[in-house]
Coordinates of C-alpha atoms and ligand atoms in Angstrom, one line a residue:
X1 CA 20.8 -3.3 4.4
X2 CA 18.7 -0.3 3.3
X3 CA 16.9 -2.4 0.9
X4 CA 14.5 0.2 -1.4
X5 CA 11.0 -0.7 -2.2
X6 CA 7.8 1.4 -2.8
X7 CA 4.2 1.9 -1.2
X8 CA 2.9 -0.1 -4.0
X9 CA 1.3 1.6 -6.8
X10 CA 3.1 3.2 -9.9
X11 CA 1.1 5.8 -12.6
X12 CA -0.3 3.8 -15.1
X13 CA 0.9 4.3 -19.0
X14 CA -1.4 7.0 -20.8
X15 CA -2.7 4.0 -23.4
X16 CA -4.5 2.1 -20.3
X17 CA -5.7 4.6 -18.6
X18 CA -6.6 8.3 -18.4
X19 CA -3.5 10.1 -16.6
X20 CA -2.8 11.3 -13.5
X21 CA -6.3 10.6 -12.7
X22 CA -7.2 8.2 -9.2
X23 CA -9.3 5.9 -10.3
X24 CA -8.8 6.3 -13.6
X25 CA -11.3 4.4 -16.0
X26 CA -9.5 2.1 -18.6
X27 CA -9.2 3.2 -21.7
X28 CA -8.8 0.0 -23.3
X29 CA -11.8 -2.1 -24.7
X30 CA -12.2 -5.4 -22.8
X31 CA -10.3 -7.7 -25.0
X32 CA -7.0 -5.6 -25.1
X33 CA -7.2 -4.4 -21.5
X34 CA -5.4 -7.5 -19.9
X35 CA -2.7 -7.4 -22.4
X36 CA -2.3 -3.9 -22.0
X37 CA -2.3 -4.2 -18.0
X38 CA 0.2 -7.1 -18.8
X39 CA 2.8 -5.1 -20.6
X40 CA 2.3 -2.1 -17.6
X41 CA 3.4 -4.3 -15.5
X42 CA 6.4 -5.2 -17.8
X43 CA 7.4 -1.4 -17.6
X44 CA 6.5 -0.5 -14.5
X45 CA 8.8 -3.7 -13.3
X46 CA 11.8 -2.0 -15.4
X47 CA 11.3 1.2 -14.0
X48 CA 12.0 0.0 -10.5
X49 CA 14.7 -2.1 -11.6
X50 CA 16.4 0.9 -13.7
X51 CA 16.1 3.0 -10.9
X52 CA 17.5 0.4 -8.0
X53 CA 14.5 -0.4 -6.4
X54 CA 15.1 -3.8 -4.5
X55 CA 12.0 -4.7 -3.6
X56 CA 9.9 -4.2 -6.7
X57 CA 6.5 -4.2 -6.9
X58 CA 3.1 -4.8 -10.1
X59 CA 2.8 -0.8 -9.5
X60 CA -0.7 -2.1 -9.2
X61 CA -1.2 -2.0 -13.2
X62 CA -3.6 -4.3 -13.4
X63 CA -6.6 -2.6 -10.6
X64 CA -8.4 0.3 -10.6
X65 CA -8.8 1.1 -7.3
X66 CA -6.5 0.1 -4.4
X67 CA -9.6 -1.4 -2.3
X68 CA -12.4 -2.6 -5.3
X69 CA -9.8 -4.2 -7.1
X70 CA -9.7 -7.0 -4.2
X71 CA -13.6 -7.0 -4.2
X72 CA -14.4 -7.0 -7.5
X73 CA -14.1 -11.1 -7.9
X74 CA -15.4 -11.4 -4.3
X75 CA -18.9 -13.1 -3.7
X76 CA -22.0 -11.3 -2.0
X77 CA -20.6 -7.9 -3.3
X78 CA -22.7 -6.3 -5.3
X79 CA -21.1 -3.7 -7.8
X80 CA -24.3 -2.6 -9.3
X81 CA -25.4 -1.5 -6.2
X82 CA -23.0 1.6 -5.9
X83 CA -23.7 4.2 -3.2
X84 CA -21.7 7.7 -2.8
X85 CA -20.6 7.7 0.8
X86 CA -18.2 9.8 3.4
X87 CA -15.4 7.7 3.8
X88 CA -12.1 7.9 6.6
X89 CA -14.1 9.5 9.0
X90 CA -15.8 11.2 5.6
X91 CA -13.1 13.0 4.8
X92 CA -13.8 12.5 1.1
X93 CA -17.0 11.0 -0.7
X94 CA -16.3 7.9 -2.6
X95 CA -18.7 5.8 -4.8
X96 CA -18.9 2.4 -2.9
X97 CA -20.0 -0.9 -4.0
X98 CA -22.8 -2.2 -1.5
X99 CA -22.3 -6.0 0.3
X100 CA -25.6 -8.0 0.5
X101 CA -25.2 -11.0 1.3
X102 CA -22.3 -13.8 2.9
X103 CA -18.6 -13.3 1.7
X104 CA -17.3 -15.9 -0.4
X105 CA -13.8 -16.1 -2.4
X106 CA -15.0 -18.3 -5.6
X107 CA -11.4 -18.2 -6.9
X108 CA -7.9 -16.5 -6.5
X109 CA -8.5 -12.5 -7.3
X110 CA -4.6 -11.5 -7.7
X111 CA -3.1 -14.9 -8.8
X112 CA -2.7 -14.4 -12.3
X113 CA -1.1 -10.8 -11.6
X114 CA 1.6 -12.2 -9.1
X115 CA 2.5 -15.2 -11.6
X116 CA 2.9 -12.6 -14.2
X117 CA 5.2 -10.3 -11.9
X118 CA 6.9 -13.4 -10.9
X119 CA 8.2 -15.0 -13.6
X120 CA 9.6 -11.3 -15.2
X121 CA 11.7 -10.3 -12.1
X122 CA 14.6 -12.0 -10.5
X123 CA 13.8 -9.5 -7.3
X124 CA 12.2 -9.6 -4.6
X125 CA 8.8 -9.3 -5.1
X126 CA 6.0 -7.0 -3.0
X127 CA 2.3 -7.4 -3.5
X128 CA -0.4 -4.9 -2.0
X129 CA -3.7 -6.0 -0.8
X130 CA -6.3 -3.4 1.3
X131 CA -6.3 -4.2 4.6
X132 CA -9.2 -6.0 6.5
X133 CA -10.3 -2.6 8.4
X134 CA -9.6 -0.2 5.2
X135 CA -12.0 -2.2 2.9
X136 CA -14.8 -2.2 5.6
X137 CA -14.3 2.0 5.2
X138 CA -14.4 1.4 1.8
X139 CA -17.7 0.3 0.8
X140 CA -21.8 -0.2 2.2
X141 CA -23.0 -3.0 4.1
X142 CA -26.8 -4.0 4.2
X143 CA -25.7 -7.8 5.6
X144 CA -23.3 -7.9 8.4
X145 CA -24.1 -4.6 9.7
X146 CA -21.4 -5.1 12.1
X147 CA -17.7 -3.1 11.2
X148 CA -15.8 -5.6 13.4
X149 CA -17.4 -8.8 12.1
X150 CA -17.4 -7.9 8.9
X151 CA -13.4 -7.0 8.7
X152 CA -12.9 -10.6 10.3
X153 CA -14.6 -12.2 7.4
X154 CA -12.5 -10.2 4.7
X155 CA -9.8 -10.9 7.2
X156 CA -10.7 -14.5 6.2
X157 CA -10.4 -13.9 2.3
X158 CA -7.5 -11.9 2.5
X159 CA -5.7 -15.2 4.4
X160 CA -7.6 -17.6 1.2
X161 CA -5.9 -15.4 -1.0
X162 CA -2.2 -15.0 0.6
X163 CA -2.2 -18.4 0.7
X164 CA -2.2 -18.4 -3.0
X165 CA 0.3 -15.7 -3.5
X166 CA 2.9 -17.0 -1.4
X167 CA 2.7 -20.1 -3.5
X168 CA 2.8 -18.1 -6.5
X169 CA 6.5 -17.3 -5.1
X170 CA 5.4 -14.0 -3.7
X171 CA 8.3 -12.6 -0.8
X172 CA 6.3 -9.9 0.8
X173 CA 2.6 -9.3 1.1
X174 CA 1.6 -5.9 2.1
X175 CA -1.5 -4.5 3.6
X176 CA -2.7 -1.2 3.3
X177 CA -4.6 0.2 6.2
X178 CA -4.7 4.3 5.5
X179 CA -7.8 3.5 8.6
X180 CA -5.2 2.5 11.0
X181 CA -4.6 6.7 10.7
X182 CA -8.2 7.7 11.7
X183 CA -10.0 4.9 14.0
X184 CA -7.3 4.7 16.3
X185 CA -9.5 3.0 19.0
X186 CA -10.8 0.4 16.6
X187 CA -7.4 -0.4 15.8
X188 CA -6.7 -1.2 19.4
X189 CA -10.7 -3.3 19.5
X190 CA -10.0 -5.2 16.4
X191 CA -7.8 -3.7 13.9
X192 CA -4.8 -6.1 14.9
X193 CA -7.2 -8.9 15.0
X194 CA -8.0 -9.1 12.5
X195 CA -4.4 -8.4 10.6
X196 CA -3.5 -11.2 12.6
X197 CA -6.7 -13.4 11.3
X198 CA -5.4 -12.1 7.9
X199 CA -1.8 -13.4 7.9
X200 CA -2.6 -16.8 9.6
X201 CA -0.2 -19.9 9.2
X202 CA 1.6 -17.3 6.3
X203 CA 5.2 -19.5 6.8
X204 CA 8.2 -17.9 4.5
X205 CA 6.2 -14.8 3.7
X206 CA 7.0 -11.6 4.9
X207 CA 4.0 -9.2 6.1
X208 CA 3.6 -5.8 6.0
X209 CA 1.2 -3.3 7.0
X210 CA 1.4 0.3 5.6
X211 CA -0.1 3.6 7.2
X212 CA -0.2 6.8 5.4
X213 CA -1.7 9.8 5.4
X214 CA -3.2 9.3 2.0
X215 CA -2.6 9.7 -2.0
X216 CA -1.3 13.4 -2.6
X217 CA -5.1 14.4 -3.7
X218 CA -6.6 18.0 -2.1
X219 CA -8.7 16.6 0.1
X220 CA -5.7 14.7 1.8
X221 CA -4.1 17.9 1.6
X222 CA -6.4 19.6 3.1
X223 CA -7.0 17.2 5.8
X224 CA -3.0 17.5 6.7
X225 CA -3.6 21.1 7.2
X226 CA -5.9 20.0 10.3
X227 CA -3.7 18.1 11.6
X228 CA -1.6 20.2 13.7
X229 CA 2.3 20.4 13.9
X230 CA 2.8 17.2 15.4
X231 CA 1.3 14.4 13.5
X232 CA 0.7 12.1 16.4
X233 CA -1.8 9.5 15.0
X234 CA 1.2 6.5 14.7
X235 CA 1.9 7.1 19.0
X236 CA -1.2 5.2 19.6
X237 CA -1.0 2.3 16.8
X238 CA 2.7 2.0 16.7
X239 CA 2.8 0.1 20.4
X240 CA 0.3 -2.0 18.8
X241 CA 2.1 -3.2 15.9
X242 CA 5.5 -3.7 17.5
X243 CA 3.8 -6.3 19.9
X244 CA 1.7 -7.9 16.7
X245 CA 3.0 -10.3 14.5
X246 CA 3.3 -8.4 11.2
X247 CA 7.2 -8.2 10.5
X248 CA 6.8 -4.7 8.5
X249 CA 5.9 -1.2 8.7
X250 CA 5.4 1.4 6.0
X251 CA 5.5 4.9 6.9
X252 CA 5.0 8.5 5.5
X253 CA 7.8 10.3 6.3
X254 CA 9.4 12.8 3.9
X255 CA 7.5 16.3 4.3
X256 CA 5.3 15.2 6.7
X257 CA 5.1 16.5 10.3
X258 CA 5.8 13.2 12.1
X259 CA 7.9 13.2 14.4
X260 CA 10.6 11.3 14.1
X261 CA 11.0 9.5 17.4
X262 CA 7.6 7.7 17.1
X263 CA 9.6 5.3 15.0
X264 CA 11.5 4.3 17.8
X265 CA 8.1 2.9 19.0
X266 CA 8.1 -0.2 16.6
X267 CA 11.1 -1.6 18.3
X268 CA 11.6 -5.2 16.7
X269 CA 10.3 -4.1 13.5
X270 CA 11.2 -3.7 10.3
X271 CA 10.3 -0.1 9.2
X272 CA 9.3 1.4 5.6
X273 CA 10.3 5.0 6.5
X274 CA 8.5 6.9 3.2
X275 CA 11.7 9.2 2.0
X276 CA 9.5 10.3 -1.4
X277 CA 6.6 12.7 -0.8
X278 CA 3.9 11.5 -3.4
X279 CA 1.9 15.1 -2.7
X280 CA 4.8 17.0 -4.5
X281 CA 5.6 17.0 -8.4
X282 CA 9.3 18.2 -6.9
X283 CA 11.6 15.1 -7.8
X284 CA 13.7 15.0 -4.5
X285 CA 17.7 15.4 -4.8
X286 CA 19.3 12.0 -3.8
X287 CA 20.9 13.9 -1.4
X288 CA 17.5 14.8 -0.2
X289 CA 16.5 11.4 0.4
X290 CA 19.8 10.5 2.4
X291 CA 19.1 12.9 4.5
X292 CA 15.9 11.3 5.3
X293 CA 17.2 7.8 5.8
X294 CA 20.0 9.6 8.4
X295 CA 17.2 11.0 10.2
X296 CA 15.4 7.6 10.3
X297 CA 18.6 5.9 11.3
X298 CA 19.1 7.7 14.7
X299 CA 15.4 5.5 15.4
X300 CA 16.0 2.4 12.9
X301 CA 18.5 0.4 12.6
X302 CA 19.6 -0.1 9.0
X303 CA 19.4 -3.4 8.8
X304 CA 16.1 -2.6 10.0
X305 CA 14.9 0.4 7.3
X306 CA 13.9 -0.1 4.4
X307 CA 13.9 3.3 2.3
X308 CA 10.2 3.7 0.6
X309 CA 7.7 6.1 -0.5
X310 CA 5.1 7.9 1.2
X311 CA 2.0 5.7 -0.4
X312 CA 1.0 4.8 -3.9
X313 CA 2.4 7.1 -6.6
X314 CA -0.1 6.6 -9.4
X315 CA -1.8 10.0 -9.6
X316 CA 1.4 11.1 -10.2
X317 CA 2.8 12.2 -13.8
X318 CA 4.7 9.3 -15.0
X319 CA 7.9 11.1 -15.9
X320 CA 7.6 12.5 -12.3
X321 CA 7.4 9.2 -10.5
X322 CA 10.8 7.8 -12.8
X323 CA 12.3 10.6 -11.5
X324 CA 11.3 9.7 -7.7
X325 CA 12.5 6.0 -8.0
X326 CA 15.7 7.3 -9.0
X327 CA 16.0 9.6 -6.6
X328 CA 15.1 6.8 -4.0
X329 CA 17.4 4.1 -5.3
X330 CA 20.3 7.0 -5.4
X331 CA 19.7 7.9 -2.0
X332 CA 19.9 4.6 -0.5
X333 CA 22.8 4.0 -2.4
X334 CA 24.2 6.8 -1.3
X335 CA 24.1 6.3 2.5
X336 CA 25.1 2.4 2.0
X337 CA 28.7 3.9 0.4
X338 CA 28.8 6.1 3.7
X339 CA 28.2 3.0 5.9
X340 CA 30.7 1.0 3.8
X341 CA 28.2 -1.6 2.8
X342 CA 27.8 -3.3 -0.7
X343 CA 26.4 -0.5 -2.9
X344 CA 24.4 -2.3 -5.3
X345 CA 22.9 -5.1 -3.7
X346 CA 22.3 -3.6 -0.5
Ligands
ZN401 ZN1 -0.8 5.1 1.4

């Protein structure tokens, strides 16, 4: 019970890539870069372990981007063709590659990373992939030219590709769908569609979808600021979810203005509740993150919650983001002594 994992991403180390920097370019030549992405991974794996993180994560060493990372091995994408468009209802620009013709998966895009993670953890293992209605936000289209069909054909791939994974010995495969926050009526028209098209026939892997309110960059920030005191975007998805067949949900919670009882919405679920604020460079107290999983826990049961981040950490100083996985494996621990359970195991 209260089994600790994160969003997904981890900062990269300062010899791969340019620091606390989203979408950092590499700074390793081609022929060192996958060794160097290797040995990331390495650390980033004994960082969560150090720190008491159950379900561990590649801290996505091995992508630039959280959405063209997936893309980048796909067929009828053209990454020479880059445009700069608005993206989440343009609430930030974002230089996009362009799709031009049919989607095709030549071969597995994440295989090699998951083997790798694999074989150098004896936990349980999460892998992220963006979510069918997040990657149609995330680039151009000059071939479908149709937002719903083209998220059910990268639905499609994403399935090709779990399939992989989960026989790679992958436990839980996460989607990210940060556009589940801001097209809240195209969630409802096809969103869960095409999740569900996504994670087809997936026996004996667990599947999550995670919903944030973004990286802790300004213009997230600044978007927050719009929001109101109530952040009530999850009241309209979260009825959704609990009735869809994805087991998981991962949450931003921790300094955020949700309130709290819209997690009793995903009734039947097991919840992510975010107890680490990725916005902040304040490492949180353990204490601090206890008293974030108490709060959860009068909506979740804990057999249910699973303490977690906010979102990705990786624009986040690397010393900084140590600090917040200790913090997060501390807390849980913390709470499972108070509810008598095992305190190391969960
Ligand atoms: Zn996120």
């Amino acid at each position: 019970m209260l089994l600790t994992t994160i969003a997904g991403s981890l900062p990269k180390p300062s010899w791969l890539a340019k620091p606390e920097t989203l979408w950092a370019p590499w700074l390793l030549p081609p022929p060192m870069l996958r060794e160097g992405q290797r040995d990331a991974v390495l650390a980033a794996l004994k960082d969560q372990e150090a720190a008491g993180i159950d379900i561990v994560t590649d801290g996505e060493q091995s992508r630039q981007h959280f959405v063209h990372g997936f893309l980048e091995k796909l067929e009828g994408i053209d990454f020479g063709k880059r445009v700069t468009i608005g993206i989440r209802a343009d609430r930030y620009k974002a230089e996009v590659p362009t799709v031009t013709g049919p989607l095709r998966r030549r071969e597995p895009v994440h295989l090699e990373e998951v083997r790798w993670a694999r074989a150098h953890t004896q936990r349980k293992l999460k892998f992220t992939i963006p979510g069918p209605m997040t990657i149609v936000d995330t680039l151009a289209d000059e071939h479908y030219r149709d937002r719903p069909r083209l998220a059910m054909e990268f639905a499609r791939l994403i399935n090709e590709e779990a399939r992989d994974l989960a026989g790679a010995g992958l436990d839980v495969l996460q989607l990210d769908e940060p556009a589940f926050n801001v097209y809240m009526d195209d969630v409802a028209a096809w969103g869960i569609e095409a999740l569900h098209r996504a994670i087809e026939g997936l026996a004996g892997l667990q599947t999550a979808v995670h919903i944030c309110y973004g990286y802790g960059i300004q213009a997230n920030i600044d978007w927050k600021r719009t929001l109101g005191s109530e952040w009530r975007q999850y009241e309209k998805t979260f009825p959704l979810l609990a009735q869809s067949r994805v087991g998981q949900v991962s949450l931003e919670c921790a300094n955020s203005r949700v309130p709290l009882s819209l997690l009793g919405l995903l009734k039947g679920k097991d919840v992510l509740v975010g107890c680490i604020d990725v916005a902040s460079h304040e490492v949180e107290t353990p204490e601090q993150v206890a008293a974030t999983i108490r709060q959860a826990m009068e909506w979740v049961p804990p057999e249910r919650l699973y303490p977690c981040t906010n979102c990705g950490m990786v624009p986040l100083p690397r010393e900084v983001a140590r600090g917040k996985l200790r913090a997060l494996g501390a807390g849980a621990r913390l709470v499972r002594r108070e509810l008598g359970l095992s305190v190391e195991s969960g």
